[in-house]
PDB file of C-alpha atoms in Angstrom:
ATOM      1  CA  MET I 118     106.880-138.629 -74.746  1.00 52.00           C
ATOM      2  CA  ALA I 119     104.811-135.513 -73.996  1.00 61.00           C
ATOM      3  CA  GLY I 120     104.692-136.542 -70.323  1.00 61.00           C
ATOM      4  CA  GLY I 121     108.509-136.710 -70.157  1.00 64.00           C
ATOM      5  CA  SER I 122     108.853-133.219 -71.669  1.00 68.00           C
ATOM      6  CA  ARG I 123     106.336-131.843 -69.201  1.00 65.00           C
ATOM      7  CA  LEU I 124     108.224-133.485 -66.321  1.00 62.00           C
ATOM      8  CA  ARG I 125     111.533-132.011 -67.527  1.00 64.00           C
ATOM      9  CA  ALA I 126     109.916-128.556 -67.830  1.00 56.00           C
ATOM     10  CA  TRP I 127     108.609-128.808 -64.250  1.00 56.00           C
ATOM     11  CA  GLY I 128     112.039-129.953 -63.094  1.00 51.00           C
ATOM     12  CA  LYS I 129     113.705-126.968 -64.775  1.00 58.00           C
ATOM     13  CA  ALA I 130     111.147-124.559 -63.302  1.00 48.00           C
ATOM     14  CA  LEU I 131     111.679-126.025 -59.854  1.00 46.00           C
ATOM     15  CA  GLY I 132     115.463-125.768 -60.280  1.00 46.00           C
ATOM     16  CA  VAL I 133     115.201-122.116 -61.303  1.00 45.00           C
ATOM     17  CA  LEU I 134     112.947-121.402 -58.316  1.00 42.00           C
ATOM     18  CA  ILE I 135     115.443-123.032 -55.933  1.00 49.00           C
ATOM     19  CA  VAL I 136     118.301-120.960 -57.381  1.00 41.00           C
ATOM     20  CA  VAL I 137     116.264-117.728 -57.091  1.00 39.00           C
ATOM     21  CA  VAL I 138     115.350-118.468 -53.457  1.00 39.00           C
ATOM     22  CA  ALA I 139     118.976-119.338 -52.646  1.00 40.00           C
ATOM     23  CA  VAL I 140     120.223-116.074 -54.171  1.00 39.00           C
ATOM     24  CA  LEU I 141     117.595-113.993 -52.371  1.00 38.00           C
ATOM     25  CA  THR I 142     118.375-115.518 -48.976  1.00 41.00           C
ATOM     26  CA  ALA I 143     122.168-115.732 -49.338  1.00 42.00           C
ATOM     27  CA  CYS I 144     122.673-112.379 -47.582  1.00 45.00           C
ATOM     28  CA  ALA I 145     120.105-113.020 -44.873  1.00 42.00           C
ATOM     29  CA  GLY I 146     122.578-113.393 -42.037  1.00 42.00           C
ATOM     30  CA  PRO I 147     121.683-114.253 -38.454  1.00 42.00           C
ATOM     31  CA  TYR I 148     120.561-110.753 -37.508  1.00 44.00           C
ATOM     32  CA  GLN I 149     119.672-109.127 -40.813  1.00 48.00           C
ATOM     33  CA  TYR I 150     116.031-109.549 -39.942  1.00 52.00           C
ATOM     34  CA  TYR I 151     116.518-109.597 -36.174  1.00 62.00           C
ATOM     35  CA  GLU I 152     113.288-108.647 -34.471  1.00 69.00           C
ATOM     36  CA  GLY I 153     114.418-108.104 -30.880  1.00 75.00           C
ATOM     37  CA  THR I 154     114.365-110.102 -27.682  1.00 83.00           C
ATOM     38  CA  GLY I 155     110.681-109.764 -26.841  1.00 88.00           C
ATOM     39  CA  LEU I 156     111.541-108.141 -23.487  1.00 90.00           C
ATOM     40  CA  HIS I 157     108.773-105.792 -22.294  1.00 91.00           C
ATOM     41  CA  ASP I 158     109.294-105.423 -18.521  1.00 92.00           C
ATOM     42  CA  ALA I 159     112.335-103.109 -18.184  1.00 93.00           C
ATOM     43  CA  THR I 160     111.764 -99.711 -16.594  1.00 95.00           C
ATOM     44  CA  THR I 161     113.430 -96.372 -17.284  1.00 95.00           C
ATOM     45  CA  ALA I 162     114.745 -96.341 -13.703  1.00 95.00           C
ATOM     46  CA  GLU I 163     116.316 -99.763 -14.253  1.00 94.00           C
ATOM     47  CA  VAL I 164     118.049 -98.667 -17.477  1.00 96.00           C
ATOM     48  CA  ALA I 165     119.324 -95.326 -16.145  1.00 97.00           C
ATOM     49  CA  GLY I 166     122.897 -95.411 -14.882  1.00 97.00           C
ATOM     50  CA  GLY I 167     126.375 -96.316 -16.071  1.00 98.00           C
ATOM     51  CA  TRP I 168     127.117 -98.853 -18.816  1.00 97.00           C
ATOM     52  CA  GLU I 169     130.402-100.160 -20.226  1.00 97.00           C
ATOM     53  CA  ASN I 170     131.878-102.765 -22.522  1.00 94.00           C
ATOM     54  CA  VAL I 171     135.185-104.604 -22.745  1.00 91.00           C
ATOM     55  CA  GLU I 172     136.568-102.156 -25.338  1.00 89.00           C
ATOM     56  CA  GLY I 173     136.525 -99.242 -22.871  1.00 92.00           C
ATOM     57  CA  THR I 174     133.254 -97.692 -23.984  1.00 96.00           C
ATOM     58  CA  ARG I 175     131.340 -95.887 -21.247  1.00 97.00           C
ATOM     59  CA  VAL I 176     127.805 -94.547 -21.427  1.00 98.00           C
ATOM     60  CA  VAL I 177     125.854 -92.828 -18.670  1.00 98.00           C
ATOM     61  CA  LEU I 178     122.081 -92.712 -19.152  1.00 98.00           C
ATOM     62  CA  ARG I 179     120.696 -90.105 -16.773  1.00 98.00           C
ATOM     63  CA  LYS I 180     117.168 -90.298 -15.366  1.00 97.00           C
ATOM     64  CA  ASP I 181     116.321 -86.940 -17.014  1.00 97.00           C
ATOM     65  CA  GLY I 182     116.837 -88.436 -20.499  1.00 98.00           C
ATOM     66  CA  THR I 183     120.292 -86.972 -21.121  1.00 98.00           C
ATOM     67  CA  ALA I 184     123.382 -89.065 -21.803  1.00 98.00           C
ATOM     68  CA  LEU I 185     127.178 -88.959 -21.677  1.00 98.00           C
ATOM     69  CA  LEU I 186     129.075 -91.104 -24.184  1.00 97.00           C
ATOM     70  CA  GLU I 187     132.743 -92.037 -24.222  1.00 98.00           C
ATOM     71  CA  ASN I 188     134.344 -93.948 -27.113  1.00 97.00           C
ATOM     72  CA  LEU I 189     131.128 -95.449 -28.514  1.00 97.00           C
ATOM     73  CA  ASP I 190     131.659 -97.271 -31.808  1.00 95.00           C
ATOM     74  CA  GLY I 191     129.380 -97.105 -34.831  1.00 94.00           C
ATOM     75  CA  GLN I 192     126.518 -99.534 -35.312  1.00 93.00           C
ATOM     76  CA  ASP I 193     125.999-101.948 -38.225  1.00 91.00           C
ATOM     77  CA  PHE I 194     128.449-101.256 -41.090  1.00 90.00           C
ATOM     78  CA  ASP I 195     129.556 -97.937 -39.524  1.00 92.00           C
ATOM     79  CA  PHE I 196     131.592-100.016 -37.062  1.00 91.00           C
ATOM     80  CA  GLU I 197     133.984-100.888 -39.874  1.00 88.00           C
ATOM     81  CA  ASP I 198     134.953 -97.211 -40.268  1.00 89.00           C
ATOM     82  CA  GLY I 199     136.756 -97.536 -36.919  1.00 90.00           C
ATOM     83  CA  TRP I 200     135.739 -94.205 -35.367  1.00 93.00           C
ATOM     84  CA  ARG I 201     134.685 -93.906 -31.727  1.00 96.00           C
ATOM     85  CA  LEU I 202     132.533 -90.967 -30.659  1.00 97.00           C
ATOM     86  CA  SER I 203     132.371 -89.125 -27.346  1.00 98.00           C
ATOM     87  CA  GLY I 204     130.004 -86.368 -26.294  1.00 98.00           C
ATOM     88  CA  THR I 205     126.557 -85.693 -24.906  1.00 98.00           C
ATOM     89  CA  GLY I 206     123.088 -86.554 -26.073  1.00 98.00           C
ATOM     90  CA  THR I 207     119.686 -87.926 -25.209  1.00 98.00           C
ATOM     91  CA  TRP I 208     118.121 -91.335 -24.708  1.00 98.00           C
ATOM     92  CA  GLN I 209     114.737 -92.973 -24.331  1.00 97.00           C
ATOM     93  CA  LEU I 210     113.391 -96.445 -23.633  1.00 97.00           C
ATOM     94  CA  THR I 211     111.000 -97.543 -26.365  1.00 95.00           C
ATOM     95  CA  ASP I 212     108.829-100.625 -26.791  1.00 93.00           C
ATOM     96  CA  ASP I 213     107.973-102.316 -30.073  1.00 79.00           C
ATOM     97  CA  ASP I 214     104.965-104.533 -29.383  1.00 73.00           C
ATOM     98  CA  GLY I 215     106.464-107.533 -31.183  1.00 75.00           C
ATOM     99  CA  GLY I 216     110.217-107.070 -30.903  1.00 85.00           C
ATOM    100  CA  GLY I 217     110.511-105.771 -27.392  1.00 92.00           C
ATOM    101  CA  GLN I 218     112.197-102.831 -25.768  1.00 94.00           C
ATOM    102  CA  ALA I 219     115.138-100.835 -27.070  1.00 95.00           C
ATOM    103  CA  VAL I 220     117.166 -97.868 -25.911  1.00 97.00           C
ATOM    104  CA  ARG I 221     117.381 -95.133 -28.549  1.00 97.00           C
ATOM    105  CA  LEU I 222     120.546 -93.135 -27.913  1.00 98.00           C
ATOM    106  CA  THR I 223     121.351 -89.963 -29.869  1.00 98.00           C
ATOM    107  CA  LEU I 224     124.653 -88.104 -29.783  1.00 98.00           C
ATOM    108  CA  THR I 225     123.740 -84.416 -30.148  1.00 98.00           C
ATOM    109  CA  THR I 226     127.085 -82.778 -29.277  1.00 98.00           C
ATOM    110  CA  ARG I 227     130.289 -84.507 -30.299  1.00 98.00           C
ATOM    111  CA  THR I 228     133.270 -83.588 -28.116  1.00 98.00           C
ATOM    112  CA  ARG I 229     135.876 -86.072 -29.364  1.00 97.00           C
ATOM    113  CA  VAL I 230     136.585 -88.620 -32.106  1.00 96.00           C
ATOM    114  CA  GLU I 231     139.089 -91.419 -31.669  1.00 94.00           C
ATOM    115  CA  LYS I 232     140.154 -94.325 -33.836  1.00 91.00           C
ATOM    116  CA  ARG I 233     139.636 -97.847 -32.533  1.00 87.00           C
ATOM    117  CA  SER I 234     143.065 -99.470 -32.123  1.00 78.00           C
ATOM    118  CA  SER I 235     141.951-102.646 -33.921  1.00 73.00           C
ATOM    119  CA  ALA I 236     140.446-100.696 -36.846  1.00 66.00           C
ATOM    120  CA  PRO I 237     142.006-101.098 -40.296  1.00 64.00           C
ATOM    121  CA  VAL I 238     144.122 -98.276 -41.710  1.00 65.00           C
ATOM    122  CA  ALA I 239     141.812 -95.435 -42.698  1.00 60.00           C
ATOM    123  CA  ASP I 240     140.773 -95.185 -46.324  1.00 65.00           C
ATOM    124  CA  PRO I 241     141.578 -91.630 -47.482  1.00 70.00           C
ATOM    125  CA  SER I 242     138.234 -91.516 -49.289  1.00 71.00           C
ATOM    126  CA  ALA I 243     136.291 -92.559 -46.157  1.00 72.00           C
ATOM    127  CA  PRO I 244     133.737 -90.015 -44.966  1.00 77.00           C
ATOM    128  CA  GLU I 245     134.405 -87.817 -41.941  1.00 88.00           C
ATOM    129  CA  PRO I 246     133.014 -89.324 -38.696  1.00 94.00           C
ATOM    130  CA  PRO I 247     129.520 -87.961 -38.019  1.00 95.00           C
ATOM    131  CA  SER I 248     129.009 -84.952 -35.763  1.00 96.00           C
ATOM    132  CA  THR I 249     125.687 -86.428 -34.572  1.00 97.00           C
ATOM    133  CA  TYR I 250     124.698 -90.086 -34.537  1.00 97.00           C
ATOM    134  CA  SER I 251     121.937 -92.418 -33.306  1.00 97.00           C
ATOM    135  CA  TRP I 252     122.124 -95.952 -31.946  1.00 96.00           C
ATOM    136  CA  SER I 253     119.397 -98.501 -31.211  1.00 94.00           C
ATOM    137  CA  PHE I 254     120.330-100.865 -28.393  1.00 95.00           C
ATOM    138  CA  TYR I 255     118.241-103.995 -27.933  1.00 94.00           C
ATOM    139  CA  MET I 256     117.280-104.815 -24.339  1.00 94.00           C
ATOM    140  CA  ASP I 257     117.835-108.243 -22.816  1.00 94.00           C
ATOM    141  CA  ARG I 258     118.501-109.806 -19.407  1.00 93.00           C
ATOM    142  CA  ASP I 259     121.611-111.563 -18.122  1.00 92.00           C
ATOM    143  CA  PRO I 260     121.444-114.883 -16.226  1.00 93.00           C
ATOM    144  CA  HIS I 261     120.900-112.940 -12.964  1.00 92.00           C
ATOM    145  CA  ASP I 262     117.915-111.046 -14.467  1.00 91.00           C
ATOM    146  CA  GLY I 263     119.927-107.812 -14.789  1.00 92.00           C
ATOM    147  CA  PRO I 264     119.520-105.625 -17.876  1.00 94.00           C
ATOM    148  CA  VAL I 265     121.903-105.867 -20.841  1.00 95.00           C
ATOM    149  CA  LEU I 266     122.097-103.515 -23.841  1.00 96.00           C
ATOM    150  CA  PHE I 267     123.437-104.601 -27.230  1.00 94.00           C
ATOM    151  CA  PHE I 268     123.490-103.780 -30.931  1.00 93.00           C
ATOM    152  CA  MET I 269     124.731-105.610 -33.994  1.00 90.00           C
ATOM    153  CA  TYR I 270     127.784-104.460 -35.918  1.00 91.00           C
ATOM    154  CA  GLY I 271     129.754-105.272 -39.038  1.00 87.00           C
ATOM    155  CA  ASP I 272     128.750-107.706 -41.744  1.00 82.00           C
ATOM    156  CA  PRO I 273     125.228-109.051 -41.082  1.00 74.00           C
ATOM    157  CA  ASP I 274     126.307-112.570 -42.078  1.00 78.00           C
ATOM    158  CA  ILE I 275     128.722-112.728 -39.137  1.00 82.00           C
ATOM    159  CA  GLY I 276     126.325-111.680 -36.356  1.00 82.00           C
ATOM    160  CA  ASN I 277     128.686-109.658 -34.139  1.00 90.00           C
ATOM    161  CA  MET I 278     127.140-108.219 -30.968  1.00 92.00           C
ATOM    162  CA  TYR I 279     128.359-105.055 -29.190  1.00 94.00           C
ATOM    163  CA  VAL I 280     127.338-105.700 -25.573  1.00 95.00           C
ATOM    164  CA  MET I 281     127.047-103.085 -22.830  1.00 96.00           C
ATOM    165  CA  THR I 282     126.752-104.241 -19.222  1.00 95.00           C
ATOM    166  CA  ARG I 283     125.994-102.387 -16.026  1.00 91.00           C
ATOM    167  CA  LYS I 284     129.035-100.419 -14.890  1.00 83.00           C
ATOM    168  CA  THR I 285     130.418-101.693 -11.599  1.00 72.00           C
ATOM    169  CA  GLY I 286     128.989 -99.586  -8.797  1.00 64.00           C
ATOM    170  CA  SER I 287     125.998 -98.318 -10.837  1.00 56.00           C
TER     171      SER I 287
END
C-alpha cells in the first residue's frame, strides 16, 4: 500500500500546483502583459499631425516635439475616474527593440478638465485629476498601412483599447 500513498501524495501535490498556477494567472488579462505590436518602421514625420477618436478627443503632435491635447482620457485604471484633460505638452517616438514603437505623450500644462459623459457619478473621495500626466500609445498600422495610436484602459481582464486615428485632413 506504500505505492498507493505515494501516488495520492503526488496527486495532491499536483492538485495544489494547479490551483496555485490558476490563482496566479487569474488576473492575467489579454493585455496585462502586452508587449507591443512589433512595429519598428514608423517615422517622426509620419506620426506628427492631428489625431482623434470617436469620443471627441483631439491631439496634435507637432514636428518640434510639442503637443496640444483636447479631452484626452486617462490610461489604464485612470480611465475609470472619468476625467478628460486638455492642455499642452511634449511627445516623442520611442522604440523598444522587442515590443516596437510607442508615442510617449506628456501633458505639462493643464488648461481644462472635463468629465466624460459616460463616466460614473464621481466618488467624493476620488483624487483630484492630475495637473500633469503621461500616456504611452502603442503604434500599429491600419489595413491601408497608415499609422494608428492606441493604449489600453480600464480593467486589464476586459482588454479595452482607446484608438486614435489620423484626423481628417492631416
